[in-house]
């Protein structure tokens, strides 16, 4: 193994030896190509060869590959294929320019798989964590029809739009969570540190304290004595809800149903689900995927079990020959405007274009709703914290006021 201080370029590699075992190491060489040649001579089929980079304090933790990265790679790959660059070379160029080591390794693995004789879709399917069935099926359709470049452009647009919507939804959910967490932290600090200081003063009064003050002091005692139980219960509740959503279909269905009914947040989640439905259907239909198969994939990408079941119902109705807009109307899950626009698209033979317009409209609605919610919650946070702090302050000063009135 070569030392990192050598003047000759050093590369890290991973591969498979003659026994089918995964191996990795570090080797000197003039270039990635020459290293691959040397490794093949040694009986190792390289899957990844990257220039060695010394580990530093800030680079010791590798950044994970995110869906946004996949969207960018899809756009870059479509651009390079459109420019006439071969697929394998395109992947190599994108991998070299990747600023995340894990992303570069992922692209190297895909390229090596293609060099081994697999199609791009088959190579992507080997990495389900980053490329779901929808992505793989679209790429496969593009390869079969000879329109991989245009399909990758559509995939990139789809990924960018859906990730933007997800970001908005996360922002929507973070605000209420932030309010709750800040309120809990402020209350805990006051009860644990501030209230005991007043209690030592009240003990010298020798008089019965007001009921509100006794209540706050009691809560302070509980927080000081059992703070770990409060924290454990809160963490356990969050963990249990997440675990139950993954394990129990009925629980997830009820929580998804409840989320859609929460004031302010529910309408945003509803419009986002409609936008995701329309965007996914538009992308698949434009790629030449039959409507029934497209609806199957749309159900999987719904992100909400209520819309998942509604989409599967639509698929079943369409299979029997019913029009898409009638099937959508039967579920009573879609806004009238979306149903009417899709009906126009069906009649005009431009379903993909009309679905894209529906998606654009509701994505903009989500943007506006999230911005409005953000503006509304900022003063609400201030008021909530003011009520908590003010309530505790009033509770602590009530005995002092009463003492002053007696004097």
XYZ file of N, CA, C and O in Angstrom, residues 10 49 59 61 177 188 195-196 220 238 240 244 254 259 277 281-282 292 312 377:
80
model
N -1.804 8.838 -5.876
C -2.301 7.681 -5.127
C -3.816 7.600 -5.283
O -4.503 8.629 -5.286
N -12.555 3.612 -8.505
C -11.187 4.093 -8.376
C -11.254 5.605 -8.241
O -11.720 6.293 -9.152
N -13.431 16.562 6.908
C -13.821 15.642 5.837
C -14.005 14.224 6.345
O -14.280 13.329 5.565
N -16.262 12.928 8.096
C -17.644 12.466 8.004
C -18.170 12.725 6.604
O -18.345 13.867 6.196
N -43.552 22.293 15.221
C -42.620 21.553 16.080
C -41.704 22.514 16.821
O -41.426 22.328 18.013
N -39.356 24.738 30.956
C -38.460 23.924 31.780
C -37.402 24.752 32.485
O -37.118 24.538 33.679
N -38.137 29.478 39.410
C -39.162 29.322 40.446
C -38.562 28.957 41.808
O -38.994 29.503 42.846
N -37.564 28.064 41.894
C -36.990 27.751 43.222
C -36.415 28.967 43.942
O -36.434 29.014 45.184
N -42.817 22.966 39.530
C -41.373 23.137 39.646
C -40.742 21.972 40.397
O -39.686 21.453 39.992
N -42.271 10.334 20.703
C -41.865 10.593 19.319
C -41.379 9.314 18.653
O -41.748 8.991 17.519
N -42.051 6.176 19.502
C -43.139 5.197 19.360
C -44.032 5.510 18.174
O -44.456 4.604 17.445
N -44.496 3.016 15.130
C -45.838 2.504 14.818
C -46.238 2.832 13.378
O -46.894 2.038 12.708
N -54.524 6.202 9.970
C -55.232 7.141 10.848
C -54.442 8.434 11.015
O -55.030 9.531 11.039
N -53.607 14.140 9.846
C -52.769 15.234 9.358
C -53.518 16.112 8.363
O -53.351 17.335 8.339
N -49.574 13.970 -7.086
C -50.356 13.065 -7.936
C -50.290 13.516 -9.397
O -49.977 12.742 -10.300
N -48.178 11.667 -12.486
C -48.975 11.160 -13.607
C -48.546 11.813 -14.907
O -48.439 11.145 -15.956
N -48.284 13.105 -14.885
C -47.837 13.819 -16.086
C -46.522 13.260 -16.601
O -46.362 13.004 -17.804
N -52.938 2.753 -16.825
C -53.131 1.859 -15.675
C -51.812 1.640 -14.939
O -51.749 1.701 -13.705
N -55.347 3.881 -6.043
C -55.555 2.470 -6.391
C -57.010 2.225 -6.813
O -57.279 1.423 -7.720
N -47.295 32.343 11.967
C -46.759 31.665 13.138
C -45.704 32.490 13.873
O -45.484 32.285 15.067
